Coordinates of C-alpha atoms in Angstrom, one line a residue:
M1 CA 104.9 163.6 58.2
T2 CA 105.4 164.3 61.9
S3 CA 108.2 162.8 64.0
P4 CA 107.6 160.7 66.9
I5 CA 109.4 163.1 68.8
D6 CA 106.2 165.4 68.5
D7 CA 104.1 162.8 69.7
L8 CA 105.6 160.9 72.4
H9 CA 106.0 162.7 75.8
S10 CA 106.1 160.4 78.7
V11 CA 108.3 157.6 79.9
R12 CA 105.3 155.3 79.3
D13 CA 105.0 156.4 75.8
Y14 CA 108.8 155.7 75.0
L15 CA 108.5 152.1 76.6
R16 CA 105.5 151.6 74.3
Y17 CA 107.3 153.0 71.2
A18 CA 110.5 151.0 71.6
S19 CA 108.5 147.8 72.4
S20 CA 106.7 148.2 69.3
R21 CA 109.8 149.0 67.1
F22 CA 111.6 146.1 68.8
A23 CA 108.9 143.6 68.2
A24 CA 108.4 144.6 64.3
S25 CA 112.2 144.2 63.8
P26 CA 114.2 141.2 63.4
L27 CA 116.4 141.8 66.6
F28 CA 118.5 139.1 68.2
F29 CA 118.6 139.4 72.0
G30 CA 121.7 137.8 73.5
H31 CA 123.4 140.7 75.2
G32 CA 121.7 140.8 78.8
T33 CA 118.0 140.5 78.0
D34 CA 115.9 137.9 76.1
N35 CA 112.7 139.6 75.0
V36 CA 111.4 142.7 73.4
W37 CA 109.8 144.2 76.7
D38 CA 113.0 143.7 78.9
E39 CA 115.2 145.3 76.1
A40 CA 112.6 148.2 75.8
V41 CA 112.8 148.6 79.5
Q42 CA 116.6 148.5 79.9
L43 CA 117.0 151.1 77.0
V44 CA 114.5 153.7 78.1
M45 CA 115.0 153.4 81.7
R46 CA 118.8 153.5 81.7
S47 CA 118.9 156.3 78.9
L48 CA 117.2 158.3 81.5
H49 CA 119.0 157.0 84.5
L50 CA 116.1 155.6 86.0
P51 CA 115.7 152.6 88.2
L52 CA 114.7 149.4 86.4
E53 CA 112.6 148.3 89.3
N54 CA 110.0 150.0 91.5
N55 CA 109.8 152.8 89.0
T56 CA 106.0 153.2 88.4
L57 CA 106.3 156.8 89.9
F58 CA 108.1 157.8 86.7
L59 CA 106.2 156.3 84.0
D60 CA 104.0 159.3 83.3
A61 CA 106.8 162.1 83.9
R62 CA 107.4 163.9 80.7
L63 CA 110.7 163.9 78.9
T64 CA 112.6 167.0 78.0
R65 CA 113.3 167.5 74.3
E66 CA 117.1 166.6 74.7
E67 CA 116.1 163.4 76.5
R68 CA 113.5 162.4 73.9
E69 CA 116.1 163.0 71.2
L70 CA 118.7 160.6 73.0
V71 CA 116.1 157.8 73.6
L72 CA 114.6 157.8 69.9
E73 CA 118.3 158.0 68.7
R74 CA 119.2 154.5 70.6
I75 CA 116.0 153.0 69.7
A76 CA 116.8 153.9 65.9
R77 CA 120.6 152.6 66.3
R78 CA 119.2 149.4 68.0
V79 CA 116.8 148.4 65.2
D80 CA 118.4 150.0 62.1
E81 CA 122.0 149.1 62.8
R82 CA 121.6 146.3 65.4
V83 CA 123.8 147.5 67.8
P84 CA 123.7 145.9 71.2
L85 CA 122.1 147.6 73.9
A86 CA 125.1 147.6 76.2
Y87 CA 127.0 149.5 73.7
L88 CA 124.4 152.1 73.3
L89 CA 124.3 152.5 77.1
G90 CA 127.9 152.2 77.6
E91 CA 127.1 149.9 80.5
A92 CA 126.6 146.1 81.2
W93 CA 125.7 144.2 84.4
F94 CA 127.7 141.1 85.5
M95 CA 127.1 139.7 89.2
G96 CA 124.9 142.5 90.1
M97 CA 127.9 145.0 89.4
P98 CA 127.9 147.5 86.5
F99 CA 130.8 147.8 84.1
H100 CA 131.9 150.1 81.2
V101 CA 131.6 148.4 77.8
D102 CA 132.1 149.6 74.2
E103 CA 133.0 148.0 71.1
R104 CA 136.5 147.4 72.5
V105 CA 135.4 144.4 74.5
L106 CA 132.7 141.7 74.6
V107 CA 129.5 142.3 76.4
P108 CA 129.6 140.5 79.7
R109 CA 127.1 137.5 79.7
S110 CA 129.3 134.6 81.0
P111 CA 127.7 132.2 83.3
I112 CA 130.9 132.0 85.2
G113 CA 129.6 134.6 87.4
E114 CA 127.3 132.2 89.1
L115 CA 130.1 130.0 89.9
I116 CA 132.1 133.2 91.4
E117 CA 129.3 134.1 93.5
N118 CA 129.5 130.6 95.0
G119 CA 133.0 131.3 95.8
F120 CA 134.1 128.2 93.4
Q121 CA 132.4 126.0 95.8
P122 CA 132.7 122.9 96.3
W123 CA 135.7 122.4 94.1
L124 CA 137.8 125.0 96.0
G125 CA 136.9 123.5 99.4
D126 CA 139.0 124.8 102.2
K127 CA 142.1 126.2 99.7
P128 CA 143.0 129.6 100.6
V129 CA 142.8 132.1 97.6
E130 CA 145.6 134.6 97.4
R131 CA 146.1 135.1 93.6
I132 CA 143.3 135.0 90.8
L133 CA 144.2 135.3 86.9
D134 CA 141.5 136.3 84.7
L135 CA 142.9 135.3 81.3
C136 CA 141.4 137.0 78.1
T137 CA 139.7 139.4 80.5
G138 CA 138.2 141.7 78.2
S139 CA 136.0 144.4 80.2
G140 CA 137.7 142.8 83.5
C141 CA 134.1 141.7 84.9
I142 CA 135.3 138.1 85.6
G143 CA 138.2 139.2 87.5
I144 CA 136.6 142.0 89.1
G145 CA 133.7 140.1 90.4
A146 CA 136.0 137.4 91.8
A147 CA 137.9 140.4 93.5
S148 CA 134.5 141.4 95.2
V149 CA 134.2 137.9 96.4
F150 CA 137.6 137.2 97.6
G151 CA 138.4 140.4 99.4
E152 CA 141.8 139.8 100.1
A153 CA 143.0 138.2 96.8
E154 CA 145.2 139.8 94.5
V155 CA 143.8 139.5 91.0
D156 CA 145.5 140.0 87.5
L157 CA 143.3 140.9 84.5
S158 CA 145.1 139.7 81.5
D159 CA 144.2 140.4 77.6
I160 CA 146.3 140.5 74.3
S161 CA 144.3 143.6 73.4
P162 CA 145.5 147.0 74.6
D163 CA 142.2 148.5 73.8
A164 CA 140.3 145.8 75.9
L165 CA 142.9 146.6 78.8
E166 CA 141.9 150.5 78.7
V167 CA 138.2 149.3 79.2
A168 CA 139.3 146.8 82.1
E169 CA 141.4 149.9 83.6
S170 CA 138.4 152.1 83.8
N171 CA 136.3 149.3 85.5
I172 CA 139.1 148.9 88.0
D173 CA 138.7 152.4 88.7
L174 CA 134.9 152.1 88.7
H175 CA 135.0 149.6 91.4
G176 CA 138.0 151.1 93.5
V177 CA 140.0 147.9 93.8
R178 CA 143.3 149.1 92.0
E179 CA 145.0 148.2 95.5
R180 CA 144.4 144.5 94.5
V181 CA 143.7 144.2 90.8
R182 CA 146.0 145.0 87.8
T183 CA 146.0 144.7 84.2
V184 CA 148.7 142.7 82.3
Q185 CA 149.2 142.7 78.5
S186 CA 149.9 139.0 77.5
D187 CA 149.0 136.7 74.6
V188 CA 147.5 133.9 76.9
F189 CA 150.5 133.0 79.2
D190 CA 153.3 134.6 77.5
N191 CA 153.9 137.3 79.7
I192 CA 152.1 135.7 82.9
E193 CA 154.7 135.3 85.9
G194 CA 154.1 133.3 88.8
R195 CA 151.2 131.0 90.0
Y196 CA 147.6 131.3 90.8
D197 CA 145.2 129.5 93.1
V198 CA 142.4 130.2 90.7
I199 CA 142.9 130.6 86.9
V200 CA 139.5 131.6 85.2
S201 CA 139.0 132.3 81.7
N202 CA 136.2 133.2 78.8
P203 CA 138.4 133.1 75.7
P204 CA 137.7 133.4 72.2
Y205 CA 135.9 130.1 71.4
V206 CA 133.7 131.0 68.5
D207 CA 134.2 128.3 65.7
A208 CA 134.5 129.3 61.8
D209 CA 130.9 128.3 61.3
D210 CA 129.3 129.8 64.0
L211 CA 131.3 133.0 63.3
F212 CA 130.1 132.9 59.7
S213 CA 126.4 132.6 60.7
M214 CA 126.5 135.0 63.7
P215 CA 123.5 137.4 64.1
D216 CA 124.4 141.0 63.2
E217 CA 124.5 142.3 66.8
Y218 CA 127.8 140.2 67.4
R219 CA 129.4 141.8 64.5
H220 CA 129.6 144.8 66.5
E221 CA 131.6 142.8 69.1
P222 CA 135.6 142.7 68.3
E223 CA 136.3 139.6 66.3
L224 CA 139.7 139.1 68.3
G225 CA 137.5 138.2 71.4
L226 CA 135.3 135.7 69.4
A227 CA 137.1 133.9 66.6
A228 CA 139.3 130.9 67.6
G229 CA 139.7 128.7 64.5
K230 CA 138.0 126.1 62.8
D231 CA 137.1 124.1 65.6
G232 CA 136.9 127.1 68.2
L233 CA 139.5 125.7 70.3
D234 CA 142.6 127.8 69.2
I235 CA 143.2 129.5 72.5
A236 CA 141.8 126.6 74.7
H237 CA 144.6 124.4 73.5
R238 CA 147.3 126.8 74.7
I239 CA 145.5 127.0 78.0
I240 CA 145.4 123.4 78.6
A241 CA 149.1 123.1 77.4
K242 CA 150.6 125.9 80.0
A243 CA 147.9 126.3 82.8
A244 CA 149.5 123.6 85.3
E245 CA 152.7 125.6 85.3
H246 CA 150.9 128.8 86.5
L247 CA 148.6 126.8 89.1
T248 CA 149.5 126.3 93.0
P249 CA 149.0 122.8 94.2
G250 CA 145.4 122.4 94.5
G251 CA 144.6 125.2 92.2
L252 CA 141.6 125.3 89.9
L253 CA 141.1 126.0 86.1
V254 CA 138.1 127.4 84.8
V255 CA 137.4 127.8 81.3
E256 CA 134.4 128.6 79.2
V257 CA 134.4 127.1 75.6
G258 CA 130.5 127.6 74.7
N259 CA 129.1 125.8 71.6
S260 CA 132.8 124.4 71.1
W261 CA 132.4 122.0 74.3
V262 CA 131.7 119.0 72.1
A263 CA 135.0 119.5 70.2
M264 CA 136.7 119.8 73.4
D265 CA 135.4 116.6 74.7
E266 CA 136.5 115.0 71.5
A267 CA 139.9 116.7 71.4
Y268 CA 140.6 115.6 75.1
P269 CA 138.9 112.1 75.7
D270 CA 141.2 111.3 78.7
L271 CA 141.4 114.6 80.2
P272 CA 139.1 114.6 83.4
L273 CA 137.1 117.6 82.8
T274 CA 133.9 118.7 85.0
W275 CA 131.4 120.3 82.9
L276 CA 129.5 122.7 85.2
E277 CA 125.8 123.1 85.2
F278 CA 124.2 126.4 86.5
E279 CA 121.1 127.5 87.9
N280 CA 120.5 130.5 86.0
G281 CA 121.6 128.9 82.4
G282 CA 124.5 128.8 80.2
D283 CA 126.9 125.9 79.8
G284 CA 130.0 125.2 78.0
V285 CA 132.1 125.7 81.2
F286 CA 134.7 123.0 82.2
L287 CA 136.5 122.8 85.6
I288 CA 139.8 121.0 86.1
T289 CA 142.2 120.7 89.4
E290 CA 145.6 121.4 89.1
P291 CA 146.7 117.7 90.4
D292 CA 144.3 116.1 87.8
L293 CA 145.8 118.3 84.9
R294 CA 149.3 117.4 85.9
Q295 CA 148.4 113.9 86.1
W296 CA 147.0 113.8 82.8
Q297 CA 150.1 115.7 81.3
A298 CA 152.4 112.9 82.9
S299 CA 150.4 110.1 81.5
S300 CA 150.0 111.7 78.0

């Protein structure tokens, strides 16, 4: 029985082969692409360090045997082990920027990127931004993305996981922002000092039922970055309790709670949360200002 490596030679061959293998498999797409073809294009082209667009020049180029072995290995792992594409490539894109990722951190996919690109407007108004905290940072993509938009701001990337912070450190160096961006190991606010103009967080928010029923792809991600108790709000409760102490006057708190947004609304019926809508899709992200948070705390 011949191996595909003896029959497939060109980039076009491997795009077709990957598409066929993916279409015949019960894969779940939730880590950057949402269909078989885009997944195949990402895997093949990025494995070969070729562009994702304007790449027709390369489609009939022949691969070396070493390249064929690499692409076939990654296709097999994607199908047989259900490893997310980003982990196979060692990279993911967020806000149009590349980030190092591996199984120590979640794959970047937060809709908060769209809010950052818009400068947190209109909610920020003309408030200057000097300090930003990315709480539960993982790979550091949210905080480093914010640093790219707010070019004068100092940004702290905080996480409980030393392993995650190693990945975040590598991304600080990748984007050359070490003079303004640093990591802080902290269990939520335990080791956080001072106040910030913006606190943004994509914390663990998966409830017990969703954690149990997750597709296999998500089981490659660190459970520490996903699980948040029975209702998915274990970390969100702690953020709400202490955020005002770490916000400057007029500051913003932005938190993603995903599918746990219903539980969040039920848990805080009197808290004036603004649930954000995104042009590029995504939900379960709320925003609240420092004055509203303090007023709610005073009346509770």
